[in-house]
Amino acid sequence: MALLKVKFNQKKRVKLAQGLWLMNWFSVFAGILVFSMGLFLKIELRKRSEVMDNSESHFVPNSLILMGILSCAFNGFAGKICYDSLDPAKFAKWKPLLKPYLALCCVFNMLLFFVALICFLMRGSLESTLAQGLKNGMKFYRDTDTPGRCFMKKTIDMLQIEFKCCGNNGYKDWFEIQWISNRYLDFSSKEVKDRIKSNVDGRYLVDGVPFSCCNPSSPRPCIQYQVTNNSAHYSYDYQTEELNLWRRGCREALLNYYSSMMSSMGAVILLVWLFEMSVMVGLRLLHTSLESIANPEDPECESEGWILENSLKDTFKSALENLKKLGKFNQVEAGAEGAEGEEGGKTPAITTVS
């Protein structure tokens, strides 16, 4: 029994073709939207590529760009088919291509659904990428005179100001690295010498943070040096007082920013996927209703359209049988080739008569 069998007359077939033509052009615009989202996400990721450890995060925008291009191509082609289906003479040339085209549509829709899922599941990969990238970027913060790294200070400062964050996981991350360049240290000072000697790696570590960690909304002037020294500041206790530094780490801030963006894009792509699935189902009904016309010379006659010619169970069984036959055919061919090789390897015995 056919799945979702529907009876059509000439009027219904024309309405279906016209409706699908319009839906396909809406899908083309949806493809442009998906392409634009991928391009926007790629630009946003490239803006902060210096604080990302690898290029895995670009898989999502690259996939969106590819899906957008394919959507425009597939739906533009389907729109042409639906337009030509109004004329039986024009539709005849598309008949051999429709089955392969619908198979490609199935593959495309599966890929589109996969990309939508990836948008929701990329948070873990993105988190590790940002954690390592920010850690490396903070190490190079002081290298303002090193070619290739001189921009890192500006990048980190602008990032902390824009996203209202400090450090990788928090402001205390700055206590563990030397973020002040040696160029601005007075090595004749006893304090500087003692700090460097007290560190195993010979680094100048302080309980301070860059100016970009300061919260301008705080009523108190920014305390960015000697943050943990209560006696250095009047009426101050860093353990109980609300510090005038950004509490949130930049990893969390960036992760929330990109995750919310990708989740929104994933929801949009799921809607596009549902629309594409409805277009594919409608195209299949149109295809089968036109093929099942009993008398092609009489376009007014009724016909039947369906999604699958048999039930889901029968279709699945038939697909399994075809796969088994294909496997047996390959085994037979391999066996025949092996037998030919063995026969070719045998050399005839030569007897000599003396």
Short mmCIF file of N, CA and C in Angstrom, two decimals, residues 51-184:
data_model
loop_
_atom_site.label_atom_id
_atom_site.label_comp_id
_atom_site.label_asym_id
_atom_site.label_seq_id
_atom_site.Cartn_x
_atom_site.Cartn_y
_atom_site.Cartn_z
N VAL A 51 42.57 34.92 19.78
CA VAL A 51 42.35 34.31 21.10
C VAL A 51 41.64 32.97 20.97
N MET A 52 41.76 32.36 19.80
CA MET A 52 41.21 31.02 19.58
C MET A 52 42.35 30.10 19.19
N ASP A 53 42.35 28.90 19.76
CA ASP A 53 43.49 28.01 19.63
C ASP A 53 43.57 27.32 18.28
N ASN A 54 42.44 27.06 17.63
CA ASN A 54 42.47 26.35 16.35
C ASN A 54 41.32 26.83 15.48
N SER A 55 41.23 26.23 14.30
CA SER A 55 40.22 26.65 13.31
C SER A 55 38.99 25.74 13.31
N GLU A 56 38.84 24.85 14.31
CA GLU A 56 37.69 23.95 14.34
C GLU A 56 36.37 24.73 14.42
N SER A 57 36.44 25.89 15.09
CA SER A 57 35.22 26.67 15.26
C SER A 57 34.67 27.19 13.94
N HIS A 58 35.50 27.20 12.89
CA HIS A 58 35.05 27.69 11.59
C HIS A 58 34.27 26.63 10.80
N PHE A 59 34.14 25.42 11.38
CA PHE A 59 33.38 24.37 10.70
C PHE A 59 31.91 24.78 10.54
N VAL A 60 31.36 25.39 11.59
CA VAL A 60 29.94 25.79 11.55
C VAL A 60 29.68 26.85 10.49
N PRO A 61 30.42 27.99 10.50
CA PRO A 61 30.14 28.99 9.45
C PRO A 61 30.41 28.49 8.04
N ASN A 62 31.45 27.67 7.87
CA ASN A 62 31.73 27.12 6.53
C ASN A 62 30.59 26.21 6.08
N SER A 63 30.04 25.43 7.01
CA SER A 63 28.91 24.56 6.68
C SER A 63 27.68 25.37 6.31
N LEU A 64 27.43 26.45 7.06
CA LEU A 64 26.28 27.30 6.77
C LEU A 64 26.41 27.94 5.39
N ILE A 65 27.60 28.40 5.07
CA ILE A 65 27.82 29.02 3.74
C ILE A 65 27.57 28.01 2.64
N LEU A 66 28.09 26.79 2.82
CA LEU A 66 27.90 25.73 1.82
C LEU A 66 26.43 25.36 1.68
N MET A 67 25.73 25.19 2.81
CA MET A 67 24.31 24.84 2.78
C MET A 67 23.47 25.94 2.14
N GLY A 68 23.85 27.19 2.37
CA GLY A 68 23.13 28.31 1.75
C GLY A 68 23.26 28.30 0.24
N ILE A 69 24.48 28.03 -0.25
CA ILE A 69 24.71 27.98 -1.70
C ILE A 69 23.94 26.81 -2.32
N LEU A 70 24.02 25.64 -1.66
CA LEU A 70 23.32 24.45 -2.18
C LEU A 70 21.80 24.66 -2.17
N SER A 71 21.29 25.32 -1.13
CA SER A 71 19.86 25.58 -1.03
C SER A 71 19.38 26.45 -2.19
N CYS A 72 20.14 27.48 -2.50
CA CYS A 72 19.78 28.36 -3.63
C CYS A 72 19.78 27.58 -4.94
N ALA A 73 20.80 26.73 -5.13
CA ALA A 73 20.92 25.97 -6.38
C ALA A 73 19.79 24.94 -6.51
N PHE A 74 19.57 24.15 -5.44
CA PHE A 74 18.56 23.09 -5.48
C PHE A 74 17.16 23.67 -5.67
N ASN A 75 16.85 24.71 -4.91
CA ASN A 75 15.49 25.25 -4.97
C ASN A 75 15.24 26.05 -6.25
N GLY A 76 16.28 26.68 -6.79
CA GLY A 76 16.13 27.35 -8.08
C GLY A 76 15.82 26.34 -9.18
N PHE A 77 16.52 25.18 -9.13
CA PHE A 77 16.30 24.12 -10.11
C PHE A 77 14.90 23.52 -9.95
N ALA A 78 14.47 23.31 -8.68
CA ALA A 78 13.14 22.76 -8.43
C ALA A 78 12.05 23.72 -8.89
N GLY A 79 12.29 25.01 -8.72
CA GLY A 79 11.32 26.00 -9.19
C GLY A 79 11.12 25.93 -10.69
N LYS A 80 12.21 25.69 -11.42
CA LYS A 80 12.12 25.54 -12.88
C LYS A 80 11.31 24.30 -13.25
N ILE A 81 11.53 23.20 -12.51
CA ILE A 81 10.79 21.96 -12.78
C ILE A 81 9.29 22.18 -12.53
N CYS A 82 8.96 22.83 -11.42
CA CYS A 82 7.55 23.06 -11.09
C CYS A 82 6.88 23.97 -12.13
N TYR A 83 7.61 24.93 -12.62
CA TYR A 83 7.05 25.83 -13.65
C TYR A 83 6.80 25.07 -14.95
N ASP A 84 7.75 24.20 -15.34
CA ASP A 84 7.60 23.44 -16.57
C ASP A 84 6.57 22.33 -16.45
N SER A 85 6.25 21.91 -15.21
CA SER A 85 5.28 20.83 -15.04
C SER A 85 3.87 21.26 -15.44
N LEU A 86 3.64 22.57 -15.60
CA LEU A 86 2.34 23.05 -16.05
C LEU A 86 2.10 22.70 -17.52
N ASP A 87 3.20 22.45 -18.24
CA ASP A 87 3.12 22.07 -19.66
C ASP A 87 3.65 20.65 -19.81
N PRO A 88 2.79 19.65 -20.14
CA PRO A 88 3.25 18.25 -20.25
C PRO A 88 4.41 18.06 -21.20
N ALA A 89 4.46 18.85 -22.28
CA ALA A 89 5.55 18.72 -23.25
C ALA A 89 6.88 19.13 -22.64
N LYS A 90 6.88 20.20 -21.85
CA LYS A 90 8.12 20.66 -21.21
C LYS A 90 8.53 19.75 -20.05
N PHE A 91 7.50 19.21 -19.36
CA PHE A 91 7.80 18.37 -18.22
C PHE A 91 8.45 17.05 -18.63
N ALA A 92 8.19 16.58 -19.83
CA ALA A 92 8.71 15.29 -20.29
C ALA A 92 10.23 15.21 -20.21
N LYS A 93 10.92 16.33 -20.48
CA LYS A 93 12.39 16.31 -20.47
C LYS A 93 12.97 16.19 -19.06
N TRP A 94 12.15 16.52 -18.01
CA TRP A 94 12.64 16.46 -16.64
C TRP A 94 12.40 15.10 -15.98
N LYS A 95 11.55 14.26 -16.60
CA LYS A 95 11.18 12.98 -15.98
C LYS A 95 12.38 12.11 -15.61
N PRO A 96 13.37 11.91 -16.49
CA PRO A 96 14.49 11.05 -16.11
C PRO A 96 15.34 11.61 -14.97
N LEU A 97 15.28 12.92 -14.74
CA LEU A 97 16.13 13.55 -13.73
C LEU A 97 15.47 13.65 -12.36
N LEU A 98 14.16 13.44 -12.29
CA LEU A 98 13.46 13.71 -11.05
C LEU A 98 13.83 12.76 -9.91
N LYS A 99 13.94 11.46 -10.21
CA LYS A 99 14.29 10.52 -9.15
C LYS A 99 15.69 10.79 -8.58
N PRO A 100 16.73 10.94 -9.43
CA PRO A 100 18.05 11.30 -8.87
C PRO A 100 18.02 12.63 -8.13
N TYR A 101 17.24 13.57 -8.64
CA TYR A 101 17.17 14.88 -7.99
C TYR A 101 16.53 14.76 -6.60
N LEU A 102 15.46 13.97 -6.48
CA LEU A 102 14.81 13.79 -5.18
C LEU A 102 15.74 13.05 -4.20
N ALA A 103 16.55 12.12 -4.72
CA ALA A 103 17.53 11.44 -3.86
C ALA A 103 18.56 12.44 -3.33
N LEU A 104 19.01 13.35 -4.20
CA LEU A 104 19.95 14.39 -3.77
C LEU A 104 19.30 15.32 -2.75
N CYS A 105 18.00 15.60 -2.93
CA CYS A 105 17.27 16.44 -1.97
C CYS A 105 17.24 15.79 -0.59
N CYS A 106 17.07 14.46 -0.56
CA CYS A 106 17.08 13.74 0.73
C CYS A 106 18.43 13.89 1.42
N VAL A 107 19.50 13.72 0.64
CA VAL A 107 20.85 13.87 1.20
C VAL A 107 21.07 15.29 1.70
N PHE A 108 20.64 16.27 0.91
CA PHE A 108 20.79 17.68 1.29
C PHE A 108 20.04 17.99 2.58
N ASN A 109 18.82 17.47 2.72
CA ASN A 109 18.04 17.74 3.93
C ASN A 109 18.63 17.06 5.16
N MET A 110 19.24 15.88 4.96
CA MET A 110 19.92 15.24 6.09
C MET A 110 21.13 16.06 6.53
N LEU A 111 21.88 16.58 5.56
CA LEU A 111 23.03 17.43 5.90
C LEU A 111 22.59 18.71 6.59
N LEU A 112 21.48 19.28 6.12
CA LEU A 112 20.97 20.52 6.72
C LEU A 112 20.57 20.27 8.17
N PHE A 113 19.92 19.14 8.44
CA PHE A 113 19.54 18.80 9.81
C PHE A 113 20.78 18.58 10.68
N PHE A 114 21.81 17.95 10.09
CA PHE A 114 23.06 17.71 10.82
C PHE A 114 23.73 19.04 11.18
N VAL A 115 23.75 19.99 10.26
CA VAL A 115 24.34 21.30 10.53
C VAL A 115 23.58 22.02 11.64
N ALA A 116 22.25 21.89 11.64
CA ALA A 116 21.45 22.50 12.71
C ALA A 116 21.81 21.91 14.07
N LEU A 117 22.00 20.59 14.13
CA LEU A 117 22.40 19.97 15.38
C LEU A 117 23.78 20.42 15.82
N ILE A 118 24.70 20.55 14.86
CA ILE A 118 26.06 20.99 15.19
C ILE A 118 26.05 22.37 15.82
N CYS A 119 25.16 23.24 15.36
CA CYS A 119 25.05 24.59 15.93
C CYS A 119 24.74 24.53 17.42
N PHE A 120 23.97 23.52 17.84
CA PHE A 120 23.62 23.39 19.26
C PHE A 120 24.70 22.65 20.05
N LEU A 121 25.52 21.84 19.37
CA LEU A 121 26.46 20.96 20.07
C LEU A 121 27.91 21.44 20.04
N MET A 122 28.17 22.61 19.46
CA MET A 122 29.55 23.08 19.32
C MET A 122 30.08 23.76 20.58
N ARG A 123 29.27 23.89 21.61
CA ARG A 123 29.68 24.64 22.80
C ARG A 123 30.93 24.04 23.46
N GLY A 124 30.99 22.70 23.58
CA GLY A 124 32.14 22.06 24.23
C GLY A 124 33.43 22.32 23.50
N SER A 125 33.41 22.13 22.18
CA SER A 125 34.61 22.36 21.37
C SER A 125 35.03 23.82 21.40
N LEU A 126 34.03 24.71 21.35
CA LEU A 126 34.33 26.14 21.38
C LEU A 126 34.92 26.55 22.72
N GLU A 127 34.46 25.93 23.79
CA GLU A 127 34.96 26.28 25.13
C GLU A 127 36.44 25.95 25.27
N SER A 128 36.86 24.76 24.82
CA SER A 128 38.27 24.39 24.91
C SER A 128 39.13 25.25 24.00
N THR A 129 38.59 25.61 22.82
CA THR A 129 39.31 26.48 21.89
C THR A 129 39.57 27.85 22.50
N LEU A 130 38.54 28.41 23.14
CA LEU A 130 38.67 29.74 23.75
C LEU A 130 39.58 29.70 24.98
N ALA A 131 39.46 28.65 25.79
CA ALA A 131 40.27 28.55 27.01
C ALA A 131 41.75 28.56 26.68
N GLN A 132 42.17 27.74 25.71
CA GLN A 132 43.58 27.66 25.35
C GLN A 132 44.03 28.92 24.60
N GLY A 133 43.17 29.44 23.73
CA GLY A 133 43.52 30.63 22.96
C GLY A 133 43.69 31.86 23.85
N LEU A 134 42.79 32.04 24.81
CA LEU A 134 42.91 33.18 25.73
C LEU A 134 44.15 33.04 26.62
N LYS A 135 44.44 31.82 27.04
CA LYS A 135 45.62 31.59 27.87
C LYS A 135 46.90 31.98 27.12
N ASN A 136 46.99 31.59 25.86
CA ASN A 136 48.16 31.96 25.05
C ASN A 136 48.20 33.46 24.79
N GLY A 137 47.02 34.05 24.51
CA GLY A 137 46.96 35.49 24.25
C GLY A 137 47.41 36.31 25.44
N MET A 138 47.04 35.89 26.65
CA MET A 138 47.45 36.62 27.86
C MET A 138 48.96 36.52 28.07
N LYS A 139 49.55 35.40 27.69
CA LYS A 139 51.01 35.26 27.81
C LYS A 139 51.75 36.26 26.92
N PHE A 140 51.16 36.56 25.76
CA PHE A 140 51.80 37.47 24.81
C PHE A 140 51.38 38.92 25.00
N TYR A 141 50.64 39.20 26.05
CA TYR A 141 50.14 40.56 26.29
C TYR A 141 51.28 41.56 26.41
N ARG A 142 52.37 41.15 27.04
CA ARG A 142 53.48 42.07 27.30
C ARG A 142 54.40 42.27 26.09
N ASP A 143 54.26 41.41 25.06
CA ASP A 143 55.21 41.43 23.93
C ASP A 143 54.85 42.52 22.93
N THR A 144 54.83 43.76 23.39
CA THR A 144 54.45 44.87 22.51
C THR A 144 55.55 45.23 21.52
N ASP A 145 56.77 44.75 21.75
CA ASP A 145 57.89 45.04 20.84
C ASP A 145 58.25 43.84 19.97
N THR A 146 57.52 42.74 20.10
CA THR A 146 57.82 41.53 19.34
C THR A 146 57.00 41.49 18.07
N PRO A 147 57.62 41.39 16.89
CA PRO A 147 56.86 41.32 15.63
C PRO A 147 55.92 40.11 15.63
N GLY A 148 54.70 40.35 15.20
CA GLY A 148 53.70 39.28 15.17
C GLY A 148 52.88 39.18 16.43
N ARG A 149 53.35 39.80 17.53
CA ARG A 149 52.62 39.75 18.79
C ARG A 149 52.31 41.15 19.33
N CYS A 150 52.79 42.16 18.65
CA CYS A 150 52.64 43.53 19.17
C CYS A 150 51.18 43.97 19.24
N PHE A 151 50.31 43.29 18.51
CA PHE A 151 48.89 43.67 18.49
C PHE A 151 48.11 43.02 19.63
N MET A 152 48.71 42.03 20.33
CA MET A 152 47.96 41.23 21.29
C MET A 152 47.45 42.06 22.47
N LYS A 153 48.25 43.04 22.93
CA LYS A 153 47.82 43.88 24.05
C LYS A 153 46.53 44.62 23.70
N LYS A 154 46.50 45.22 22.52
CA LYS A 154 45.31 45.95 22.09
C LYS A 154 44.12 45.00 21.96
N THR A 155 44.36 43.81 21.39
CA THR A 155 43.28 42.82 21.21
C THR A 155 42.66 42.42 22.54
N ILE A 156 43.51 42.10 23.53
CA ILE A 156 43.01 41.68 24.83
C ILE A 156 42.29 42.82 25.54
N ASP A 157 42.88 44.02 25.48
CA ASP A 157 42.25 45.17 26.14
C ASP A 157 40.88 45.47 25.55
N MET A 158 40.78 45.49 24.23
CA MET A 158 39.50 45.77 23.58
C MET A 158 38.47 44.67 23.88
N LEU A 159 38.96 43.44 23.97
CA LEU A 159 38.08 42.31 24.29
C LEU A 159 37.51 42.47 25.70
N GLN A 160 38.35 42.81 26.66
CA GLN A 160 37.90 42.94 28.05
C GLN A 160 36.96 44.14 28.23
N ILE A 161 37.20 45.21 27.48
CA ILE A 161 36.33 46.37 27.57
C ILE A 161 34.98 46.07 26.93
N GLU A 162 35.01 45.46 25.73
CA GLU A 162 33.77 45.20 25.00
C GLU A 162 32.87 44.20 25.70
N PHE A 163 33.46 43.12 26.23
CA PHE A 163 32.66 42.05 26.83
C PHE A 163 32.58 42.16 28.35
N LYS A 164 33.17 43.22 28.92
CA LYS A 164 33.11 43.46 30.36
C LYS A 164 33.57 42.22 31.13
N CYS A 165 34.77 41.79 30.82
CA CYS A 165 35.33 40.59 31.42
C CYS A 165 36.79 40.84 31.79
N CYS A 166 37.38 39.89 32.51
CA CYS A 166 38.77 40.04 32.93
C CYS A 166 39.42 38.68 33.02
N GLY A 167 40.55 38.51 32.35
CA GLY A 167 41.28 37.25 32.38
C GLY A 167 40.59 36.15 31.61
N ASN A 168 41.09 34.94 31.83
CA ASN A 168 40.52 33.77 31.17
C ASN A 168 39.30 33.27 31.94
N ASN A 169 39.53 32.87 33.19
CA ASN A 169 38.43 32.44 34.06
C ASN A 169 38.04 33.51 35.08
N GLY A 170 38.90 34.51 35.27
CA GLY A 170 38.65 35.58 36.23
C GLY A 170 39.87 36.47 36.36
N TYR A 171 39.75 37.53 37.16
CA TYR A 171 40.84 38.52 37.24
C TYR A 171 42.11 37.93 37.84
N LYS A 172 42.01 36.89 38.66
CA LYS A 172 43.20 36.32 39.31
C LYS A 172 44.13 35.62 38.32
N ASP A 173 43.65 35.35 37.10
CA ASP A 173 44.53 34.75 36.08
C ASP A 173 45.71 35.66 35.76
N TRP A 174 45.51 36.97 35.89
CA TRP A 174 46.59 37.91 35.60
C TRP A 174 47.70 37.85 36.66
N PHE A 175 47.41 37.32 37.85
CA PHE A 175 48.41 37.22 38.90
C PHE A 175 49.46 36.15 38.57
N GLU A 176 49.11 35.21 37.69
CA GLU A 176 49.96 34.06 37.41
C GLU A 176 50.88 34.25 36.21
N ILE A 177 50.77 35.38 35.52
CA ILE A 177 51.62 35.63 34.35
C ILE A 177 52.25 37.02 34.47
N GLN A 178 53.37 37.19 33.79
CA GLN A 178 53.98 38.52 33.73
C GLN A 178 53.37 39.26 32.56
N TRP A 179 52.49 40.20 32.84
CA TRP A 179 51.82 40.94 31.78
C TRP A 179 52.42 42.33 31.57
N ILE A 180 53.38 42.71 32.43
CA ILE A 180 54.08 43.99 32.26
C ILE A 180 55.38 43.73 31.51
N SER A 181 55.63 44.47 30.44
CA SER A 181 56.82 44.28 29.62
C SER A 181 58.07 44.68 30.39
N ASN A 182 59.17 43.96 30.15
CA ASN A 182 60.46 44.30 30.78
C ASN A 182 60.90 45.72 30.43
N ARG A 183 60.40 46.22 29.32
CA ARG A 183 60.76 47.57 28.89
C ARG A 183 60.34 48.62 29.91
N TYR A 184 59.32 48.33 30.68
CA TYR A 184 58.78 49.30 31.64
C TYR A 184 59.11 48.93 33.09
#
